[in-house]
Coordinates of C-alpha atoms and ligand atoms in Angstrom, one line a residue:
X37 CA -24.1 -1.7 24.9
X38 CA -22.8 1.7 24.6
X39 CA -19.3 2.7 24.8
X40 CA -17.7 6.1 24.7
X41 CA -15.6 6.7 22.4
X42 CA -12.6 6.9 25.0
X43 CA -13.4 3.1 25.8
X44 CA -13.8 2.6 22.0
X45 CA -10.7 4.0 21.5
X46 CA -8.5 2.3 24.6
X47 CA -9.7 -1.1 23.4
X48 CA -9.6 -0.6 19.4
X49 CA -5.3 0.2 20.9
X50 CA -5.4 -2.2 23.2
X51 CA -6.6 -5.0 20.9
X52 CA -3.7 -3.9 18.0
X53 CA -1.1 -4.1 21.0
X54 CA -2.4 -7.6 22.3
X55 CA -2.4 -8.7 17.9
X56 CA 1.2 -7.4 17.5
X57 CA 2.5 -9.2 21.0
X58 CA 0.7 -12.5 20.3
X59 CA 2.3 -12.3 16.6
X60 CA 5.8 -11.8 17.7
X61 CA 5.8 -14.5 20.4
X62 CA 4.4 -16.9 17.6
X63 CA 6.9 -15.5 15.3
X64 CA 9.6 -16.0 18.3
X65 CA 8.9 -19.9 18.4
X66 CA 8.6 -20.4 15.1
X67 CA 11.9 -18.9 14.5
X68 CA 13.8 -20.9 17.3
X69 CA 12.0 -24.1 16.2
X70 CA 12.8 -23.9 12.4
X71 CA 15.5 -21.9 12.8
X72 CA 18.1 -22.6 15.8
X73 CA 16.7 -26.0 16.5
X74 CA 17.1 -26.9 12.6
X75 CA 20.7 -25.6 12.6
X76 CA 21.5 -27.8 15.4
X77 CA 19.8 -31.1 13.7
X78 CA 21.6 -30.2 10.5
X79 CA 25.2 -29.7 12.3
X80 CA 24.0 -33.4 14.0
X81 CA 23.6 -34.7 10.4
X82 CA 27.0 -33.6 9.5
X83 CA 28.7 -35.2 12.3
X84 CA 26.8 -38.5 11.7
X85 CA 27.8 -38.3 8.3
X86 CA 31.5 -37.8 9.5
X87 CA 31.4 -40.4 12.2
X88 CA 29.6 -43.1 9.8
X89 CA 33.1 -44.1 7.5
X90 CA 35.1 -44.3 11.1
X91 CA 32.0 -46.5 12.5
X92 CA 32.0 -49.0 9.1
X93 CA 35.8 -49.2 9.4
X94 CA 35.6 -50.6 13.1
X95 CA 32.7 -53.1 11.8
X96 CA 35.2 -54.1 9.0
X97 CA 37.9 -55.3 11.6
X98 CA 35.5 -57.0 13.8
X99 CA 32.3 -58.2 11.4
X100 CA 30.1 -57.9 14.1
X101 CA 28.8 -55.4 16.9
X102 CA 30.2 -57.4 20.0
X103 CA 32.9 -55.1 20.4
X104 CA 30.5 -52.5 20.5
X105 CA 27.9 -54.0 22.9
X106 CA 27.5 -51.7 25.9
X107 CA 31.0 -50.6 25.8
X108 CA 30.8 -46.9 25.9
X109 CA 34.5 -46.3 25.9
X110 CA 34.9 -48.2 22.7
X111 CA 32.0 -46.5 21.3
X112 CA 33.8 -43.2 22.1
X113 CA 37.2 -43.9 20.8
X114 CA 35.4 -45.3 17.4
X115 CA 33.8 -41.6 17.1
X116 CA 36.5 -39.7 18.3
X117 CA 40.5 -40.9 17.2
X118 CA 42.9 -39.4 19.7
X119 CA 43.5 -35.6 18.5
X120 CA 45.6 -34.2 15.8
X121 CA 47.6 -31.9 16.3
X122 CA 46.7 -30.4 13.1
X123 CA 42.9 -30.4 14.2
X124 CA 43.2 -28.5 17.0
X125 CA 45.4 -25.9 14.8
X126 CA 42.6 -26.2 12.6
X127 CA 39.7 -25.7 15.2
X128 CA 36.9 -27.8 15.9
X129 CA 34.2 -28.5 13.2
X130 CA 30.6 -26.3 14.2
X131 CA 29.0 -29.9 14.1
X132 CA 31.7 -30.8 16.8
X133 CA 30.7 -27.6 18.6
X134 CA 27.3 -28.4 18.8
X135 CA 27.4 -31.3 20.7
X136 CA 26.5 -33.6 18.6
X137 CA 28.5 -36.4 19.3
X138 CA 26.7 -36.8 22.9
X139 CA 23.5 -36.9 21.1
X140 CA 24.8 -40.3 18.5
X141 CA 24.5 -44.1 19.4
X142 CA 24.6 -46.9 17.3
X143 CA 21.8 -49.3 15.9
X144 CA 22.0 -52.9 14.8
X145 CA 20.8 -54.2 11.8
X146 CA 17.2 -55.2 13.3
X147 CA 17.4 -51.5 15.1
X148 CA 17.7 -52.7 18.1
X149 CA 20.1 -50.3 20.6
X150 CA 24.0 -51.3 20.4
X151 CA 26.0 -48.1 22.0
X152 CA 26.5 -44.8 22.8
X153 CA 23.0 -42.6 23.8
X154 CA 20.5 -45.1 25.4
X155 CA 17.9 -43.0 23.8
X156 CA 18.4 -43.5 20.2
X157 CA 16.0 -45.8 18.7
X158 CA 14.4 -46.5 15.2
X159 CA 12.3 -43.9 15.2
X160 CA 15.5 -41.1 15.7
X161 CA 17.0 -39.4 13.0
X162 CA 19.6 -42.2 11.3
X163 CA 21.8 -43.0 8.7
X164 CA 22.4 -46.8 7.0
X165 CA 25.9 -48.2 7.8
X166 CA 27.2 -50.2 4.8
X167 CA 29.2 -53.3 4.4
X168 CA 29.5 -55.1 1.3
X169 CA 25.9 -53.5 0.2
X170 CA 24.1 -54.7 3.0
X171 CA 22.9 -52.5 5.6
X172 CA 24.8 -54.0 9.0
X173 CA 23.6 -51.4 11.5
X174 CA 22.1 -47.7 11.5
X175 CA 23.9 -44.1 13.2
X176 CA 21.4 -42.7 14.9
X177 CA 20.9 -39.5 16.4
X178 CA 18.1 -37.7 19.4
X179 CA 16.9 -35.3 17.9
X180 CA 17.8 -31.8 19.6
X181 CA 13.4 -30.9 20.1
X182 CA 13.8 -34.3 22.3
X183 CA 17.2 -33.6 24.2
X184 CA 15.5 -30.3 25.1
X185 CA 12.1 -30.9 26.2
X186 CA 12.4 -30.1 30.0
X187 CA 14.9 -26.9 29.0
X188 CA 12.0 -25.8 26.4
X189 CA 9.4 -25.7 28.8
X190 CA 11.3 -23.0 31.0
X191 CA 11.9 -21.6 27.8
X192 CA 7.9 -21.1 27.4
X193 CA 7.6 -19.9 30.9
X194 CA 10.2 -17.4 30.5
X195 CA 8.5 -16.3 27.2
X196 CA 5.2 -16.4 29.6
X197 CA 6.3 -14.2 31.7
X198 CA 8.2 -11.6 29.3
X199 CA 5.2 -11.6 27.8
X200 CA 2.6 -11.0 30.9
X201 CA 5.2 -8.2 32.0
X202 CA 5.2 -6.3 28.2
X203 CA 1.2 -6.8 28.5
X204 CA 1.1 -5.2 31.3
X205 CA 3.5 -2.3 30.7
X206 CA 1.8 -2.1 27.2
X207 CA -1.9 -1.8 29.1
X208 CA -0.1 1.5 31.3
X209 CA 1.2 2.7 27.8
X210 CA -2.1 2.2 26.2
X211 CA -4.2 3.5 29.2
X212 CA -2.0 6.6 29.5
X213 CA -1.8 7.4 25.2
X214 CA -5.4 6.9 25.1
X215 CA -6.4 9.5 28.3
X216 CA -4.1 12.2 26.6
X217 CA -5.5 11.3 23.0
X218 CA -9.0 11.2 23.4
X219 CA -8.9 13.9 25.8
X220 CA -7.5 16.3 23.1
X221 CA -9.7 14.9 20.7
X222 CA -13.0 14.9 22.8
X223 CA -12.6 18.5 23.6
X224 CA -12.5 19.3 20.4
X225 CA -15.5 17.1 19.1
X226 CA -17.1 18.6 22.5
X227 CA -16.6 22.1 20.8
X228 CA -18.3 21.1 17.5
X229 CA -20.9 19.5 19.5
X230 CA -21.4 22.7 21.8
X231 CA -21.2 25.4 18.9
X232 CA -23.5 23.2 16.8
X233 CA -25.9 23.3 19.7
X234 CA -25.6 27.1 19.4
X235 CA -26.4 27.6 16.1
X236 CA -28.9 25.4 15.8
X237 CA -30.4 27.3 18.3
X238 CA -30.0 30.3 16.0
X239 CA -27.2 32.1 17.2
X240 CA -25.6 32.5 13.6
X241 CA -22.5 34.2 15.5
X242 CA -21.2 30.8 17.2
X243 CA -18.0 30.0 15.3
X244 CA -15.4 27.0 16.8
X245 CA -11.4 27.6 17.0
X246 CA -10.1 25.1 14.3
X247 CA -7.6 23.5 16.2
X248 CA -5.0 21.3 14.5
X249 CA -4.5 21.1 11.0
X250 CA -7.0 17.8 11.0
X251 CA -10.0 16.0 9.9
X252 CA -11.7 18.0 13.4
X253 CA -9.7 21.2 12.1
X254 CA -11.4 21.0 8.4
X255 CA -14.7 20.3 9.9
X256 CA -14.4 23.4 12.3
X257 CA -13.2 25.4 9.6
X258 CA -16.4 24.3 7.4
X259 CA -19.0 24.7 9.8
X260 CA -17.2 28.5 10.3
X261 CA -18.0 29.0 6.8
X262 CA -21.7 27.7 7.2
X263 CA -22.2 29.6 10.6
X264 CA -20.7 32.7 8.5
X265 CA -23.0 32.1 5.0
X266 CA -26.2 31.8 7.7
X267 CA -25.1 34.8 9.9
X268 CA -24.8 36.8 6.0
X269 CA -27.9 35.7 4.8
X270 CA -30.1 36.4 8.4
X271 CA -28.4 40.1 8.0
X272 CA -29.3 39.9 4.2
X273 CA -32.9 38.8 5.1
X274 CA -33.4 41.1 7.7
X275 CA -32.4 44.1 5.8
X276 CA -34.2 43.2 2.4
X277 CA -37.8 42.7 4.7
X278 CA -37.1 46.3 6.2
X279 CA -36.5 47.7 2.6
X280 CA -39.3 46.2 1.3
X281 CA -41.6 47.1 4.1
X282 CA -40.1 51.3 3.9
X283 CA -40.2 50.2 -0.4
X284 CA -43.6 49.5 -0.1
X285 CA -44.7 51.9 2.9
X286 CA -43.4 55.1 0.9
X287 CA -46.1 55.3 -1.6
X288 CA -49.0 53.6 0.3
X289 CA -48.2 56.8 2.8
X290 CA -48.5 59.1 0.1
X291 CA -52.0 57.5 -1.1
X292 CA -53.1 57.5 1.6
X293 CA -52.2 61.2 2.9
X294 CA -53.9 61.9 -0.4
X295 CA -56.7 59.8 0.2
X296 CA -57.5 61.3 3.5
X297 CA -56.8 64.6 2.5
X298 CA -60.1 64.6 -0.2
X299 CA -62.4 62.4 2.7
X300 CA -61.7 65.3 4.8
X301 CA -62.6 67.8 2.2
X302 CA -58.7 69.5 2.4
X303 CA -58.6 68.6 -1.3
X304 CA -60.6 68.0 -4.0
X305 CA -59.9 65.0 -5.9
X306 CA -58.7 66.9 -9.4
X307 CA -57.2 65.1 -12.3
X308 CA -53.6 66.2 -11.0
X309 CA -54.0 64.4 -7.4
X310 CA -55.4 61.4 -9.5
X311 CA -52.6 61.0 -11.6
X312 CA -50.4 61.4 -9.1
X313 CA -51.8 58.5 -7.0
X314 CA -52.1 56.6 -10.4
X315 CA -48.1 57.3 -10.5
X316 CA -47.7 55.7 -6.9
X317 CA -49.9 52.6 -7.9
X318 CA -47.7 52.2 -10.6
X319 CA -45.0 52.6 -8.7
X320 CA -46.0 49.8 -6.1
X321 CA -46.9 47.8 -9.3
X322 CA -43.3 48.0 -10.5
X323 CA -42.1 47.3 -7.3
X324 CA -43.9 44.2 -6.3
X325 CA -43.5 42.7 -10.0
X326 CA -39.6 43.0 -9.9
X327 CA -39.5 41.5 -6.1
X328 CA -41.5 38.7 -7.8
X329 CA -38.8 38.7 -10.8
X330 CA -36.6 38.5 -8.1
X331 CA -37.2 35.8 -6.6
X332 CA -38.1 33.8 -9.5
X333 CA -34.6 34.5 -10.7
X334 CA -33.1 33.2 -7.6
X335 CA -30.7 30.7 -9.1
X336 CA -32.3 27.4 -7.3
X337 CA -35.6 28.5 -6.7
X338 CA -36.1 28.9 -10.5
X339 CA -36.2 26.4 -12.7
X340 CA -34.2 27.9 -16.1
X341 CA -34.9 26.2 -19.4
X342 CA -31.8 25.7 -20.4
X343 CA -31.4 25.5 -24.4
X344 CA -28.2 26.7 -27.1
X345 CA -28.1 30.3 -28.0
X346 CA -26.7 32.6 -30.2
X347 CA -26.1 35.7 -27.5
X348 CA -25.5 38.3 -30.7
X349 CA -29.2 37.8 -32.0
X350 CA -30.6 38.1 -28.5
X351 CA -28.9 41.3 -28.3
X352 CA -29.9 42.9 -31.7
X353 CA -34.0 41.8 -30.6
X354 CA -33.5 43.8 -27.7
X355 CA -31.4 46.8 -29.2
X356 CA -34.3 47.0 -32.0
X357 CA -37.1 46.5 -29.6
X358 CA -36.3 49.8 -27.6
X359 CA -34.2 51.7 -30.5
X360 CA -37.6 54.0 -30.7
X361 CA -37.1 55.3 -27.0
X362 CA -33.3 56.0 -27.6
X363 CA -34.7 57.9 -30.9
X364 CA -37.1 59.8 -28.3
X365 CA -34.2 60.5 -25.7
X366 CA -32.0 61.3 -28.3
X367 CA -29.5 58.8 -27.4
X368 CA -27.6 56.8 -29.9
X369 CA -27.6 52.7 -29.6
X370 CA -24.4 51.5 -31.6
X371 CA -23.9 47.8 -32.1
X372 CA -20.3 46.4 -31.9
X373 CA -21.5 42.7 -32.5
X374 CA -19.0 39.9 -34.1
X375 CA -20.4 37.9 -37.5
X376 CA -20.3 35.0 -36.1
X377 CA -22.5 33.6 -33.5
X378 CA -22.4 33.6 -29.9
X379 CA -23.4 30.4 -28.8
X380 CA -24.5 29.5 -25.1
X381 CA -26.9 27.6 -23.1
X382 CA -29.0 29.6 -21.3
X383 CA -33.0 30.3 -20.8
X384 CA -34.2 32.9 -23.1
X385 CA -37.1 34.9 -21.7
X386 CA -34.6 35.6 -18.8
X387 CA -31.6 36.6 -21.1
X388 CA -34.1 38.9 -22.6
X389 CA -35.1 40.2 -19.4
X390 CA -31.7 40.6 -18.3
X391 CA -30.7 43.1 -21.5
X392 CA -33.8 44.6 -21.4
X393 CA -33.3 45.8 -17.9
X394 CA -29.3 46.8 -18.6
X395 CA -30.5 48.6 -21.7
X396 CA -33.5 50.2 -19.5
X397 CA -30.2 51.7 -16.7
X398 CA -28.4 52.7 -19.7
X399 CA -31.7 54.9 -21.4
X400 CA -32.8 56.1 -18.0
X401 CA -29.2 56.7 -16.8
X402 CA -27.4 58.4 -19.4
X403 CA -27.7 62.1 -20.2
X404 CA -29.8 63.3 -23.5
X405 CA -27.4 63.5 -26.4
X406 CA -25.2 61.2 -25.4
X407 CA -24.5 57.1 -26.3
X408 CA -24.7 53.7 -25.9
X409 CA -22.5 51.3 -26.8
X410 CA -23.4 47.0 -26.8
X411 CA -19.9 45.6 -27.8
X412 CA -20.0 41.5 -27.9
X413 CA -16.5 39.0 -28.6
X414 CA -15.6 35.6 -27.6
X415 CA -12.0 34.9 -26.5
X416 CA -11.0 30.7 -25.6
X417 CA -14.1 29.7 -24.1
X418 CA -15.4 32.9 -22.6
X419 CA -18.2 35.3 -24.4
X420 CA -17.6 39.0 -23.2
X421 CA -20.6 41.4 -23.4
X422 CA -20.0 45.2 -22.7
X423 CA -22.9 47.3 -22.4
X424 CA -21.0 51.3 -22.0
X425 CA -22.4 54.6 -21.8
X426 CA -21.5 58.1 -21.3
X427 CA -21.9 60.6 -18.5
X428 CA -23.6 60.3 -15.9
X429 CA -21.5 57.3 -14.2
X430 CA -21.1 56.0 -10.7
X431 CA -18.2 57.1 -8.5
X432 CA -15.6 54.0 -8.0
X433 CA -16.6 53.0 -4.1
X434 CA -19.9 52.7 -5.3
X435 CA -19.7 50.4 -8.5
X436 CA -19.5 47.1 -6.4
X437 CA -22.8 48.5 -4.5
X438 CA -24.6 48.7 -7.4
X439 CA -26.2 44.9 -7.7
X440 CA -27.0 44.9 -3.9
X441 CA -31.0 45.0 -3.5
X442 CA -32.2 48.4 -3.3
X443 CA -29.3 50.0 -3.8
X444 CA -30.0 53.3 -6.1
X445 CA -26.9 55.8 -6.4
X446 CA -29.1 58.8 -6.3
X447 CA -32.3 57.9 -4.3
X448 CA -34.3 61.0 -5.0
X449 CA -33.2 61.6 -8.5
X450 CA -33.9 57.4 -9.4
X451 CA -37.0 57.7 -7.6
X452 CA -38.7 60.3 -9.4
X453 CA -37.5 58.1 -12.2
X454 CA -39.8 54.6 -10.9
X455 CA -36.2 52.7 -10.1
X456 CA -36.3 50.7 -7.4
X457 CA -33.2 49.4 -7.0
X458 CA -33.9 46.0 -7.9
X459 CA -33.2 45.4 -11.7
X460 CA -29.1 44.8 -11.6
X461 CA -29.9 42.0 -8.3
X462 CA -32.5 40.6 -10.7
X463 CA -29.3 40.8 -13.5
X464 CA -26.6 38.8 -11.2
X465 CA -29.3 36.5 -10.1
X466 CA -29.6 35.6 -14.0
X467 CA -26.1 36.0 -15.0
X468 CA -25.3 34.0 -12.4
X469 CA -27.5 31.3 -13.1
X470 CA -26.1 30.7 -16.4
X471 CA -22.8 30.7 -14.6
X472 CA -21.3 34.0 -16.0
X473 CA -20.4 36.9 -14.2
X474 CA -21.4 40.5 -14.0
X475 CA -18.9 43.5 -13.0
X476 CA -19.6 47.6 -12.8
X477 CA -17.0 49.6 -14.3
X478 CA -16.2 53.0 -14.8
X479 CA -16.9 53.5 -19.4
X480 CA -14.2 55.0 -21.9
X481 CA -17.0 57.2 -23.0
X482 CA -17.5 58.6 -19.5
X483 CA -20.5 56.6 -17.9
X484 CA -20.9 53.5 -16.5
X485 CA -20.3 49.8 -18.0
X486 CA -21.7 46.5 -17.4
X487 CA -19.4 43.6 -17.8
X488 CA -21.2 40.3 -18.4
X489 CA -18.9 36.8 -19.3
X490 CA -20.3 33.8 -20.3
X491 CA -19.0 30.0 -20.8
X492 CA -19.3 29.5 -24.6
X493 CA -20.2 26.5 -25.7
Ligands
LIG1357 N1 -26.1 52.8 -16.9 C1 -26.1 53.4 -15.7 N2 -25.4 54.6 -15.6 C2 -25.4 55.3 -14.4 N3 -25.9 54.7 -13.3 C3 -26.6 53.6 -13.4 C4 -26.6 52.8 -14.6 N4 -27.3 51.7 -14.3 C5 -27.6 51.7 -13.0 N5 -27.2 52.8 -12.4 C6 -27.3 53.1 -11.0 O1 -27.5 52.0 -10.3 C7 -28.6 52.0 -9.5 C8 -29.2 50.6 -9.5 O2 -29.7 50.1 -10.7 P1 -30.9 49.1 -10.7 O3 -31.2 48.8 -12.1 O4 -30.5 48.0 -9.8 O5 -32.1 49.8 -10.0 P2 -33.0 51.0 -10.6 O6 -32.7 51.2 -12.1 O7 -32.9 52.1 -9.7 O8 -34.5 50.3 -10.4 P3 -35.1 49.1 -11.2 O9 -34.1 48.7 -12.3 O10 -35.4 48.2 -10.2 O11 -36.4 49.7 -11.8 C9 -29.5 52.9 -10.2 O12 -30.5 53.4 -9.3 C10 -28.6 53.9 -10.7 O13 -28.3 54.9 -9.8
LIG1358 MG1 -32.7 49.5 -13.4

């Protein structure tokens, strides 16, 4: 059977309301039974106890029971000696009080009824009466569960019917809480349910009002986020296909124009046309070798090799590997390394790649006679790597644009050069799969600088 969760609700109340009712009726008895009724039979005690000398005094002057045989009024002047007026100054004793004396009769040595209540017997409650050490007759007492038998019984029904009225108010209570809960919370989970529905539909633009600080509220305000990350990365998806497709379109159209331009005998194909459509090729070449670097270094989709480091000799391979083309662009490479090592985990081949393609910006993007500066320091438990150059640099609104795929500052000027705007996403996609960061700032020496931090180990 399936309930809603309305009906799973009322009852799941319902069935804690009925518990606690149940419970406190019990607890209602119990307490009366061990507690009021006990008080009454302990009072009854006491006054037996009281009545039992002036009882064994009266036995004393007559050495027998006759006296005593169905003779009520004796019976009562035996327990009760005309008043005092001391005792009434004094006030009646509780055991007096609880009318206990009503509740005593008298036993004779073979328990068989003498006086007082006609429904004492051996089994009551009773205390020995003693003459000369033998045991002449028995103070007994009805014990007050007995005396009230018929009273209890309307007792129970009243209890029945408190209880049937409290049920029934309780069931209104319940029914009513319930409604008003579950119809807050259902329109809320009927929300989640109907913006889910949406996105899964692929509307990434369905989003659901939070609500109440809550469970519901948390969840709302998580699947916000995930609605938002999926709305970013379909507008990040869509705008990397159309840049790759213009990327890749630009020099095919320029091959081809040239292409067509010898078929239809509008050009010859000279040497210079050649090597110009051997630029474009190389061109695409570039370009379709760093989309594949870039999505192998797409922290998940790549599996690094992760293994311990030193940072400071990775840097001096790469510094030394292309010192001959600074030489040739008449730059200067200066290394501001500590003595000590650099330790990290990371994956080589892609640390490599990563300085290679910073020092590649910094050779390609920095003016002839200037320099290059590859500072390196650990503070705590963070390496720092600084890779600064002089002039030209990037204008401040444009430094945070400058690891977004594509992005070139200069198009024209960075075309001519072969960039294609894809080696600093290739960067953060490394640095931040060794969980580091990477930051553009403006250089003390005028150009640009790339901030890289690492965990040390
Ligand atoms: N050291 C630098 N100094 C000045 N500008 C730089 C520097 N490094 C990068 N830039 C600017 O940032 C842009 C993006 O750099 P990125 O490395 O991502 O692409 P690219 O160098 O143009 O092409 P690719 O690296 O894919 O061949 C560059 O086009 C350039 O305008
Ligand atoms: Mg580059």
């Amino acid at each position: 059977m399936r309930f809603s969760l309305t009906t799973k609700l009322f009852l799941a109340i319902l069935t804690v309301c009925a518990a606690v009712m149940v419970m406190q009726t019990m607890a209602m008895r119990y307490g009366f039974e061990q507690g009021f009724l006990g008080y009454l039979n302990d009072q009854g005690r006491q006054s037996m106890n009281e009545a039992r000398p002036l009882i064994t005094a009266a036995y004393k002057k007559h050495n027998n029971w006759d006296f005593m045989r169905n003779n009520l009024s004796t019976w009562i002047q035996t327990l009760r000696p005309p008043i005092t007026a001391a005792e009434i100054r004094r006030g009646p004793s509780a055991a007096d009080q609880s009318g206990a004396i009503v509740r005593m009769g008298l036993l004779d040595e073979n328990l068989s009824w003498v006086s007082g209540n006609p429904s004492v017997n051996k089994d009551s409650m009773r205390l020995p009466i003693i003459v000369d050490k033998n045991t002449v007759g028995w103070i007994a007492m009805v014990p007050f569960e007995d005396v009230l038998a018929p009273g209890e019984s309307r007792f129970l029904e009243s209890q029945l019917r408190i209880m049937i009225l409290i049920a029934t108010v309780s069931l209104v209570i319940v029914a009513v809480f319930t409604f008003l809960i579950a119809r807050s919370i259902l329109r809320r989970v009927r929300n989640l349910a109907k913006g889910t529905h949406i996105l899964a539909k692929g509307d990434y633009t369905s989003r659901i009002a939070p609500g109440a600080r809550d469970e519901l509220g948390t969840l709302a305000d998580d699947f916000n986020r995930m609605a938002q990350a999926l709305e970013n990365n379909e507008r990040t998806r869509r705008a990397f296909m159309a840049d790759i497709s213009h990327e890749l379109r630009t020099p095919l159209a320029v091959i081809q124009a040239e292409i067509e331009a010898i078929q239809d005998n509008i050009r010859s194909a000279s040497p210079e046309s050649l090597s110009m459509m051997h630029g474009e090729v190389q061109q695409l070449n570039t370009l379709i070798g760093n989309l594949h670097q870039l999505s192998l270094t797409d922290a998940g989709f790549q599996q690094y090799r992760m293994v311990t480091l030193d940072l400071t000799s990775l840097i001096r391979h790469a510094a030394t590997s292309m010192n001959v083309r600074f030489q040739q662009a008449d730059l200067s490479l200066q290394l501001d390394l500590p003595s000590y090592a650099l330790y990290l985990k990371g994956d080589e081949s892609r640390l490599q790649q990563l300085f290679s393609n910073l020092l590649e910006n910094a050779l390609r993007y920095t003016d002839s006679g200037g320099q290059v500066l590859i500072r390196g320091e650990k503070q705590s438990d963070t390496i720092t790597i600084s890779i600064a150059d002089s002039p030209p640099g990037v204008t401040p609104e444009k430094l945070d644009r400058l690891f977004e795929r594509f992005y070139r500052v200069e198009e024209s000027r960075n075309r001519a050069s072969g960039g294609s705007g894809l080696g600093l996403a290739i960067c953060r996609n490394i640095v931040e799969a060794h969980n580091g960061k990477i930051q553009a700032h403006a250089s003390a020496l005028g150009g640009l600088e790339i901030r890289l931090q690492f965990p040390a180990l």
